């Protein structure tokens, strides 16, 4: 049975890989050693040939690509606990949504879907419903939504054809479309437009091994991405959903196909609607059978909703500080989630753990959780710390997927197709502009002549210059003759005569 040594206490504590896809939790206050535990597990999976994905929020996980170095502090720890240790660099591929610190990670708008996109744009229920209608209309029209300019084009098309779309799919308002467009502008200004486009990420490129059979460690540079919490959490959620939807059923395996680490997991659930939490629960519950293990990393266990926390079978709990009533409540909640061990008072031990020390409980034969053990975490063989720009560039230059993702593509999609439709519609509305019919100059000349004609001879609604001048002259003549003939009878005669003339 394959095992990963986590640490030592009264006995050695292992993570058994047949149960690694039963998910897990790494929790603890800042500075207690969560990152080192994460690196230890990632390195252990890689050695067993299991690919790993993790997000590097602080920049220190990049040290997985470099071999560690012996120092006095490390030597003292190894001597004290008897850990076996050797310097070890891991096969790493760097990724970055912005393309600066790794290969660009892209997804198409269609792959993201209306539900996650609505969360990313922070839309309300009404606006989310409008977005779903627009996605459905785009599918029926055969319009590919690949990047944000495609989405903006279909929104403009929907605003111009709101009545027809409403009659077919349900009421949409131009006000809601305008709100979506404003949210889209905010996303573009935040740098989110770089995430949408092609070539889109293929999951097979996350699930690679190197020439020696070691699993690739995929590290997402997230030090800038974490400043956009909605984009960060939505991207990770999309990635997990893609794994769930596209990977085949695998059943119980000797070890996972992929292990997925969610760092800063509380960002996934902050302000998340109940429907989204339910979706995450469904994915976590079912993705186990597809050979994927999901590990949440956060400061407090209660950052993860109870319905999801109950699915996490492997637990590593570093120290928590009970300085406030909320902290005390979190300590109590964390203590209650561990299988009891008569030798350990869990609630007291959580607040007394030192750096690099944790309470550990993992699943064993039959999927039964082991009693909680207080253990000192083993040291990974990689560098614990950051890397410099030259080291990152060297690793990136050796990447097997660099030529595939570093250059963006822009094929024909909704933006181009709608632009062609608009040009065709404009051409049918101006047939005189076609070749051989006089062109635009002839149409302009005819328009000018029609305007002159209307001005001189008038239209049904208004008098022309000629009619106005005739009536004015007639009135002047009638007045002069009437004064000469005198009396009302003369005026009536002249009006009758002039009236007959005007009719003719």
Coordinates of C-alpha atoms in Angstrom, one line a residue:
X1 CA 0.0 0.0 0.0
X2 CA 1.4 3.4 -1.0
X3 CA 1.8 5.8 1.8
X4 CA 3.0 9.4 2.4
X5 CA 4.7 10.1 5.7
X6 CA 3.0 13.2 7.3
X7 CA 4.8 13.3 10.6
X8 CA 5.7 11.6 13.9
X9 CA 4.3 11.7 17.3
X10 CA 3.9 8.7 19.6
X11 CA 3.8 6.8 16.2
X12 CA 4.3 7.7 12.6
X13 CA 1.3 9.2 10.8
X14 CA 0.7 8.3 7.1
X15 CA -1.7 9.4 4.4
X16 CA -2.7 6.2 2.6
X17 CA -3.1 6.9 -1.1
X18 CA -6.1 4.5 -1.7
X19 CA -8.1 6.9 0.5
X20 CA -6.4 10.1 -0.7
X21 CA -9.4 10.8 -3.0
X22 CA -11.6 11.0 0.0
X23 CA -10.5 14.6 0.2
X24 CA -8.9 16.5 3.1
X25 CA -8.5 19.7 5.1
X26 CA -5.3 21.6 6.1
X27 CA -6.2 24.3 8.7
X28 CA -4.3 26.5 11.1
X29 CA -3.5 30.1 11.9
X30 CA -1.0 32.2 9.9
X31 CA 2.6 31.1 10.5
X32 CA 1.9 27.7 12.0
X33 CA 3.2 25.6 9.0
X34 CA 0.2 25.0 6.7
X35 CA 2.3 25.8 3.6
X36 CA 5.1 23.4 4.5
X37 CA 2.4 20.6 5.1
X38 CA 0.9 21.4 1.7
X39 CA 4.4 21.2 0.0
X40 CA 5.1 17.9 1.8
X41 CA 1.9 16.3 0.5
X42 CA 2.4 17.7 -3.0
X43 CA 6.0 16.3 -3.1
X44 CA 4.8 13.0 -1.7
X45 CA 2.1 12.6 -4.4
X46 CA 4.5 13.6 -7.1
X47 CA 7.0 10.9 -6.1
X48 CA 4.2 8.4 -6.4
X49 CA 3.4 9.6 -10.0
X50 CA 0.3 11.5 -9.0
X51 CA -0.1 15.0 -10.7
X52 CA -0.9 17.9 -8.4
X53 CA -2.5 21.3 -8.9
X54 CA -2.1 24.1 -6.3
X55 CA -2.4 27.9 -6.2
X56 CA 0.6 29.8 -4.9
X57 CA -0.9 32.7 -3.1
X58 CA 2.2 34.0 -1.3
X59 CA 4.9 32.9 -3.8
X60 CA 6.6 30.5 -1.4
X61 CA 5.2 27.3 -3.0
X62 CA 7.3 27.9 -6.1
X63 CA 10.2 26.4 -4.1
X64 CA 8.9 23.0 -5.0
X65 CA 10.9 23.3 -8.3
X66 CA 14.2 23.6 -6.5
X67 CA 16.1 21.2 -4.3
X68 CA 16.4 22.1 -0.6
X69 CA 19.6 22.7 1.2
X70 CA 20.7 21.5 4.6
X71 CA 21.1 24.1 7.4
X72 CA 21.5 24.0 11.1
X73 CA 17.7 24.4 11.8
X74 CA 16.8 21.6 9.5
X75 CA 19.6 19.3 10.8
X76 CA 18.4 19.8 14.4
X77 CA 14.9 18.9 13.4
X78 CA 15.9 15.8 11.5
X79 CA 18.2 14.6 14.4
X80 CA 15.4 15.2 17.0
X81 CA 12.7 13.2 15.2
X82 CA 14.7 10.8 13.1
X83 CA 13.2 11.8 9.8
X84 CA 14.9 10.6 6.6
X85 CA 15.6 13.4 4.3
X86 CA 17.3 14.1 0.9
X87 CA 17.4 17.2 -1.2
X88 CA 14.8 16.9 -4.0
X89 CA 13.5 19.1 -6.8
X90 CA 10.1 18.3 -8.2
X91 CA 8.9 18.5 -11.9
X92 CA 6.9 21.8 -12.0
X93 CA 4.9 23.7 -14.6
X94 CA 4.0 27.3 -13.8
X95 CA 0.7 28.8 -14.8
X96 CA -0.6 32.3 -14.6
X97 CA -4.0 33.8 -15.7
X98 CA -2.1 37.0 -16.6
X99 CA 0.6 35.2 -18.4
X100 CA 3.4 37.0 -16.5
X101 CA 4.8 34.3 -14.2
X102 CA 3.7 31.2 -16.1
X103 CA 1.8 29.9 -19.1
X104 CA -1.5 31.7 -19.7
X105 CA -4.5 29.8 -18.4
X106 CA -7.6 30.4 -20.6
X107 CA -11.2 29.3 -20.8
X108 CA -13.9 30.2 -23.2
X109 CA -17.0 32.1 -22.2
X110 CA -19.1 29.1 -23.2
X111 CA -17.1 26.7 -21.0
X112 CA -17.4 29.1 -18.0
X113 CA -21.2 29.0 -18.4
X114 CA -23.8 31.5 -17.2
X115 CA -23.9 30.4 -13.6
X116 CA -20.2 30.9 -12.8
X117 CA -20.0 33.9 -15.0
X118 CA -22.9 35.5 -13.1
X119 CA -21.0 35.0 -9.9
X120 CA -17.9 36.5 -11.4
X121 CA -19.8 39.5 -12.6
X122 CA -21.7 39.8 -9.2
X123 CA -25.1 39.8 -10.9
X124 CA -28.4 39.7 -9.1
X125 CA -31.0 37.0 -9.8
X126 CA -32.8 38.9 -12.5
X127 CA -29.6 39.8 -14.3
X128 CA -28.4 36.2 -14.0
X129 CA -31.6 35.0 -15.6
X130 CA -31.1 37.4 -18.5
X131 CA -27.6 36.1 -18.9
X132 CA -28.9 32.5 -19.1
X133 CA -31.4 33.6 -21.9
X134 CA -28.5 35.2 -23.8
X135 CA -26.4 32.1 -23.6
X136 CA -29.4 30.0 -24.9
X137 CA -30.0 32.4 -27.7
X138 CA -26.3 32.3 -28.7
X139 CA -26.4 28.5 -28.8
X140 CA -29.5 28.4 -30.9
X141 CA -28.0 31.0 -33.3
X142 CA -24.8 29.0 -33.6
X143 CA -22.7 31.8 -32.2
X144 CA -19.5 30.8 -30.4
X145 CA -18.8 32.7 -27.2
X146 CA -15.0 32.5 -26.9
X147 CA -13.8 35.7 -25.4
X148 CA -15.3 38.9 -23.8
X149 CA -15.7 40.7 -27.1
X150 CA -18.0 37.9 -28.2
X151 CA -20.0 38.3 -25.1
X152 CA -20.2 42.0 -25.5
X153 CA -21.3 41.6 -29.1
X154 CA -24.1 39.2 -28.2
X155 CA -25.3 41.5 -25.4
X156 CA -25.5 44.4 -28.0
X157 CA -27.4 42.1 -30.4
X158 CA -29.8 41.1 -27.5
X159 CA -30.4 44.8 -26.7
X160 CA -31.3 45.5 -30.3
X161 CA -33.5 42.5 -30.6
X162 CA -34.9 42.4 -27.1
X163 CA -38.6 42.1 -28.2
X164 CA -38.0 39.1 -30.5
X165 CA -35.8 37.3 -27.9
X166 CA -38.3 38.0 -25.1
X167 CA -41.1 36.5 -27.2
X168 CA -39.1 33.3 -27.7
X169 CA -37.2 32.7 -24.5
X170 CA -38.7 35.0 -21.8
X171 CA -38.7 38.6 -20.9
X172 CA -35.4 40.4 -21.0
X173 CA -35.0 44.1 -20.4
X174 CA -32.5 46.5 -21.8
X175 CA -31.8 47.8 -18.3
X176 CA -30.6 44.3 -17.2
X177 CA -28.5 44.0 -20.3
X178 CA -26.9 47.4 -19.6
X179 CA -26.1 46.3 -16.0
X180 CA -24.4 43.2 -17.4
X181 CA -22.4 45.3 -19.8
X182 CA -21.3 47.6 -17.0
X183 CA -20.2 44.6 -14.9
X184 CA -18.3 43.3 -18.0
X185 CA -16.5 46.5 -18.2
X186 CA -15.4 46.3 -14.6
X187 CA -14.1 42.7 -15.2
X188 CA -12.1 43.9 -18.2
X189 CA -10.6 46.7 -16.2
X190 CA -9.6 44.2 -13.5
X191 CA -7.7 42.2 -16.0
X192 CA -10.2 39.4 -16.4
X193 CA -10.3 39.6 -20.1
X194 CA -7.0 37.8 -20.3
X195 CA -8.6 34.7 -18.8
X196 CA -11.2 34.3 -21.6
X197 CA -10.1 33.1 -25.0
X198 CA -8.2 30.4 -26.8
X199 CA -6.3 28.1 -26.7
X200 CA -8.4 27.0 -23.8
X201 CA -6.8 24.8 -21.1
X202 CA -7.0 21.0 -21.8
X203 CA -7.2 19.1 -18.6
X204 CA -4.9 16.4 -20.0
X205 CA -2.1 18.9 -19.7
X206 CA -2.7 19.1 -15.9
X207 CA -2.5 15.3 -15.6
X208 CA 1.1 14.6 -16.8
X209 CA 4.1 12.7 -15.6
X210 CA 7.7 13.5 -16.4
X211 CA 10.1 11.1 -18.2
X212 CA 11.0 9.4 -14.8
X213 CA 7.3 8.8 -14.0
X214 CA 6.9 11.5 -11.4
X215 CA 3.7 13.5 -11.3
X216 CA 3.9 17.0 -12.6
X217 CA 3.2 19.7 -9.9
X218 CA 1.1 22.4 -11.6
X219 CA 1.6 25.7 -9.7
X220 CA -0.8 28.6 -10.4
X221 CA 0.9 32.0 -9.6
X222 CA -1.9 33.7 -7.6
X223 CA -0.1 36.5 -5.7
X224 CA -1.9 39.0 -8.0
X225 CA -5.0 36.9 -8.7
X226 CA -5.8 36.7 -5.0
X227 CA -6.3 40.5 -5.1
X228 CA -9.4 39.8 -7.2
X229 CA -11.1 37.2 -4.9
X230 CA -14.1 36.7 -7.2
X231 CA -11.9 35.9 -10.1
X232 CA -9.7 33.7 -8.1
X233 CA -12.5 31.6 -6.5
X234 CA -14.5 31.4 -9.8
X235 CA -11.5 30.2 -11.7
X236 CA -10.7 27.4 -9.2
X237 CA -14.4 26.4 -9.1
X238 CA -14.6 26.3 -12.9
X239 CA -11.5 24.1 -13.0
X240 CA -13.0 21.7 -10.5
X241 CA -16.3 21.6 -12.4
X242 CA -14.4 20.9 -15.6
X243 CA -12.7 17.9 -13.9
X244 CA -16.0 16.7 -12.7
X245 CA -17.8 16.9 -16.0
X246 CA -15.0 15.6 -18.3
X247 CA -13.2 12.9 -16.4
X248 CA -14.7 9.3 -16.7
X249 CA -15.8 7.3 -13.7
X250 CA -12.8 5.4 -12.2
X251 CA -14.1 3.8 -9.1
X252 CA -11.7 3.0 -6.2
X253 CA -8.1 3.3 -7.3
X254 CA -4.8 2.5 -5.6
X255 CA -4.0 6.2 -5.8
X256 CA -5.7 9.3 -7.2
X257 CA -5.4 10.5 -10.8
X258 CA -5.0 14.1 -9.6
X259 CA -4.9 15.9 -6.3
X260 CA -6.3 19.5 -6.2
X261 CA -5.4 21.9 -3.4
X262 CA -7.7 24.9 -2.7
X263 CA -5.6 27.5 -0.8
X264 CA -7.5 30.3 0.9
X265 CA -10.6 28.2 0.7
X266 CA -12.8 30.6 2.5
X267 CA -12.9 32.8 -0.6
X268 CA -14.9 30.1 -2.4
X269 CA -17.7 30.5 0.1
X270 CA -17.7 34.2 0.9
X271 CA -21.1 35.6 -0.2
X272 CA -21.8 32.5 -2.2
X273 CA -25.5 31.8 -2.8
X274 CA -27.0 28.6 -1.5
X275 CA -27.3 27.2 -5.0
X276 CA -23.6 27.6 -5.6
X277 CA -22.6 26.0 -2.2
X278 CA -24.9 23.1 -3.2
X279 CA -23.1 22.8 -6.5
X280 CA -19.7 22.7 -4.7
X281 CA -21.0 20.0 -2.3
X282 CA -22.2 17.9 -5.3
X283 CA -18.9 18.2 -7.1
X284 CA -16.9 17.3 -4.0
X285 CA -19.1 14.4 -3.1
X286 CA -19.1 12.8 -6.6
X287 CA -15.6 13.7 -8.0
X288 CA -14.1 11.1 -5.6
X289 CA -15.3 8.4 -7.9
X290 CA -13.4 10.0 -10.8
X291 CA -10.1 9.6 -9.0
X292 CA -9.6 13.3 -7.9
X293 CA -8.8 14.3 -4.4
X294 CA -9.7 17.8 -3.2
X295 CA -7.9 19.4 -0.2
X296 CA -9.0 22.6 1.3
X297 CA -6.5 24.9 3.0
X298 CA -7.8 27.6 5.3
X299 CA -7.2 29.2 8.7
X300 CA -10.3 27.9 10.4
X301 CA -12.3 24.7 9.8
X302 CA -15.5 26.7 10.0
X303 CA -14.5 28.6 6.8
X304 CA -15.8 25.5 5.0
X305 CA -19.6 24.9 5.2
X306 CA -20.5 21.9 7.4
X307 CA -22.1 20.0 4.4
X308 CA -18.7 20.1 2.7
X309 CA -16.6 19.7 5.8
X310 CA -18.3 16.4 6.4
X311 CA -16.9 15.1 3.1
X312 CA -13.2 15.7 4.1
X313 CA -11.8 12.4 5.5
X314 CA -8.1 13.4 6.0
X315 CA -7.4 16.2 8.5
X316 CA -4.3 18.1 9.4
X317 CA -5.0 20.8 12.0
X318 CA -2.2 23.2 12.9
X319 CA -2.4 25.6 15.9
X320 CA -5.4 28.0 16.4
X321 CA -5.2 31.0 18.6
X322 CA -8.2 31.5 20.8
X323 CA -8.0 35.3 21.5
X324 CA -11.6 36.2 20.7
X325 CA -15.0 34.5 21.3
X326 CA -15.1 33.6 17.6
X327 CA -11.7 31.9 17.9
X328 CA -12.8 30.0 20.9
X329 CA -15.8 28.8 19.0
X330 CA -13.6 27.7 16.1
X331 CA -11.3 25.8 18.4
X332 CA -14.3 23.9 19.9
X333 CA -15.7 23.2 16.5
X334 CA -12.4 21.9 15.2
X335 CA -11.9 19.7 18.3
X336 CA -15.3 18.1 17.8
X337 CA -14.5 17.0 14.2
X338 CA -11.7 14.7 15.2
X339 CA -12.1 11.1 16.2
X340 CA -11.3 11.0 19.9
X341 CA -8.1 9.8 21.4
X342 CA -8.1 9.2 25.2
X343 CA -4.4 10.4 25.3
X344 CA -5.2 13.8 23.9
X345 CA -7.4 16.6 25.0
X346 CA -8.0 18.0 21.5
X347 CA -9.5 21.4 22.5
X348 CA -6.5 22.2 24.7
X349 CA -3.9 20.8 22.3
X350 CA -5.0 22.9 19.3
X351 CA -4.1 26.1 21.1
X352 CA -0.8 24.7 22.4
X353 CA 0.7 23.3 19.1
X354 CA 4.0 24.8 18.0
X355 CA 5.1 25.7 14.5
X356 CA 5.4 22.6 12.4
X357 CA 3.3 20.6 14.8
X358 CA -0.3 19.4 14.1
X359 CA -3.1 17.2 15.0
X360 CA -3.6 14.6 12.3
X361 CA -6.3 12.1 11.5
X362 CA -6.4 10.1 8.2
X363 CA -8.4 7.3 6.7
X364 CA -7.3 3.7 7.0
X365 CA -8.4 0.3 6.0
X366 CA -12.1 0.4 5.1
X367 CA -12.1 4.1 5.1
X368 CA -12.3 4.4 8.8
X369 CA -10.7 7.6 10.3
X370 CA -7.8 6.9 12.7
X371 CA -7.8 8.4 16.2
X372 CA -6.3 11.9 16.2
X373 CA -2.5 12.0 16.8
X374 CA -0.3 14.9 17.8
X375 CA 2.6 14.9 15.4
X376 CA 5.6 16.9 14.2
X377 CA 5.4 17.4 10.5
X378 CA 8.1 15.9 8.3
X379 CA 10.3 18.2 6.2
X380 CA 10.0 18.1 2.4
X381 CA 13.1 17.7 0.3
X382 CA 12.5 20.8 -1.8
X383 CA 13.3 24.4 -1.0
X384 CA 11.0 26.0 1.5
X385 CA 10.8 29.6 0.2
X386 CA 10.6 31.6 -2.9
X387 CA 12.6 31.5 -6.2
X388 CA 14.1 34.3 -8.2
X389 CA 13.1 35.4 -11.7
X390 CA 16.0 33.5 -13.4
X391 CA 15.1 30.2 -11.7
X392 CA 11.5 30.6 -12.8
X393 CA 12.5 31.5 -16.4
X394 CA 14.6 28.3 -16.5
X395 CA 11.8 26.1 -15.3
X396 CA 9.4 27.7 -17.7
X397 CA 11.7 27.3 -20.7
X398 CA 11.8 23.5 -20.1
X399 CA 8.0 23.2 -19.9
X400 CA 6.4 20.6 -22.3
X401 CA 3.4 22.8 -22.9
X402 CA 4.8 26.3 -23.4
X403 CA 4.5 26.3 -27.2
X404 CA 0.9 25.3 -26.9
X405 CA -0.4 28.1 -24.7
X406 CA 1.9 31.0 -24.8
X407 CA 0.5 32.4 -28.1
X408 CA -3.2 33.5 -28.1
X409 CA -5.6 32.5 -30.9
X410 CA -8.6 34.5 -32.2
X411 CA -10.8 32.4 -34.6
X412 CA -14.2 33.4 -36.0
X413 CA -16.8 33.5 -33.3
X414 CA -19.9 35.6 -32.3
X415 CA -18.1 39.0 -32.7
X416 CA -17.1 38.3 -36.3
X417 CA -20.4 36.6 -37.3
X418 CA -22.6 39.4 -35.9
X419 CA -20.4 42.0 -37.6
X420 CA -21.0 40.2 -40.9
X421 CA -24.7 40.1 -40.3
X422 CA -24.7 43.8 -39.6
X423 CA -22.8 44.5 -42.9
X424 CA -25.3 42.3 -44.9
X425 CA -28.3 44.1 -43.4
X426 CA -26.8 47.5 -44.2
X427 CA -26.2 46.4 -47.8
X428 CA -29.9 45.3 -48.3
X429 CA -31.2 48.6 -46.9
X430 CA -29.1 50.5 -49.4
X431 CA -29.4 48.7 -52.8
X432 CA -28.5 51.8 -54.7
X433 CA -25.0 51.6 -53.2
X434 CA -24.4 48.3 -55.0
X435 CA -21.9 48.4 -58.0
X436 CA -23.4 49.4 -61.4
X437 CA -26.3 51.4 -59.9
X438 CA -24.7 54.7 -59.5
X439 CA -23.2 54.2 -56.1
X440 CA -23.5 56.4 -53.0
X441 CA -23.0 59.7 -55.0
X442 CA -26.0 59.0 -57.3
X443 CA -28.2 58.2 -54.3
X444 CA -27.1 61.5 -52.6
X445 CA -27.8 63.5 -55.8
X446 CA -31.4 62.0 -56.0
X447 CA -32.0 62.8 -52.4
X448 CA -31.0 66.4 -53.0
X449 CA -33.3 66.7 -56.1
X450 CA -36.2 65.2 -54.1
X451 CA -35.7 67.8 -51.4
X452 CA -35.6 70.7 -53.9
X453 CA -38.8 69.4 -55.5
X454 CA -40.6 69.2 -52.2
X455 CA -39.5 72.6 -51.2
X456 CA -40.7 74.2 -54.5
X457 CA -43.9 72.3 -55.1
X458 CA -44.8 71.2 -51.6
X459 CA -46.1 67.9 -50.2
X460 CA -49.4 66.7 -48.8
X461 CA -48.5 68.0 -45.3
X462 CA -46.9 71.4 -46.2
X463 CA -47.1 74.1 -48.9
X464 CA -44.3 74.6 -51.4
X465 CA -42.7 77.9 -52.3
X466 CA -44.7 78.2 -55.6
X467 CA -48.0 77.7 -53.9
X468 CA -47.2 80.1 -51.1
X469 CA -46.2 82.8 -53.6
X470 CA -49.3 82.3 -55.8
X471 CA -51.7 82.6 -52.8
X472 CA -49.9 85.7 -51.6
X473 CA -50.0 87.4 -55.0
X474 CA -53.7 86.5 -55.4
X475 CA -54.6 88.1 -52.1
X476 CA -52.8 91.3 -53.1
X477 CA -54.5 91.5 -56.5
X478 CA -57.9 90.7 -54.9
X479 CA -57.5 93.5 -52.4
X480 CA -56.6 96.1 -55.0
X481 CA -59.4 95.2 -57.4
X482 CA -61.9 94.9 -54.6
X483 CA -61.1 98.4 -53.5
X484 CA -61.5 99.7 -57.0
X485 CA -64.8 98.0 -57.7
X486 CA -66.0 98.6 -54.2
X487 CA -68.4 96.8 -52.0
X488 CA -68.8 93.3 -50.9
X489 CA -70.3 92.1 -54.3
X490 CA -67.0 93.0 -56.1
X491 CA -65.0 91.0 -53.6
X492 CA -67.2 87.9 -53.9
X493 CA -66.9 88.0 -57.7
X494 CA -63.1 88.2 -57.6
X495 CA -62.8 85.4 -55.0
X496 CA -65.0 83.2 -57.2
X497 CA -62.9 83.9 -60.3
X498 CA -59.6 83.5 -58.6
X499 CA -60.8 80.3 -56.9
X500 CA -61.6 78.8 -60.2
X501 CA -58.1 79.7 -61.5
X502 CA -56.4 78.2 -58.5
X503 CA -58.3 74.9 -58.9
X504 CA -57.2 74.7 -62.5

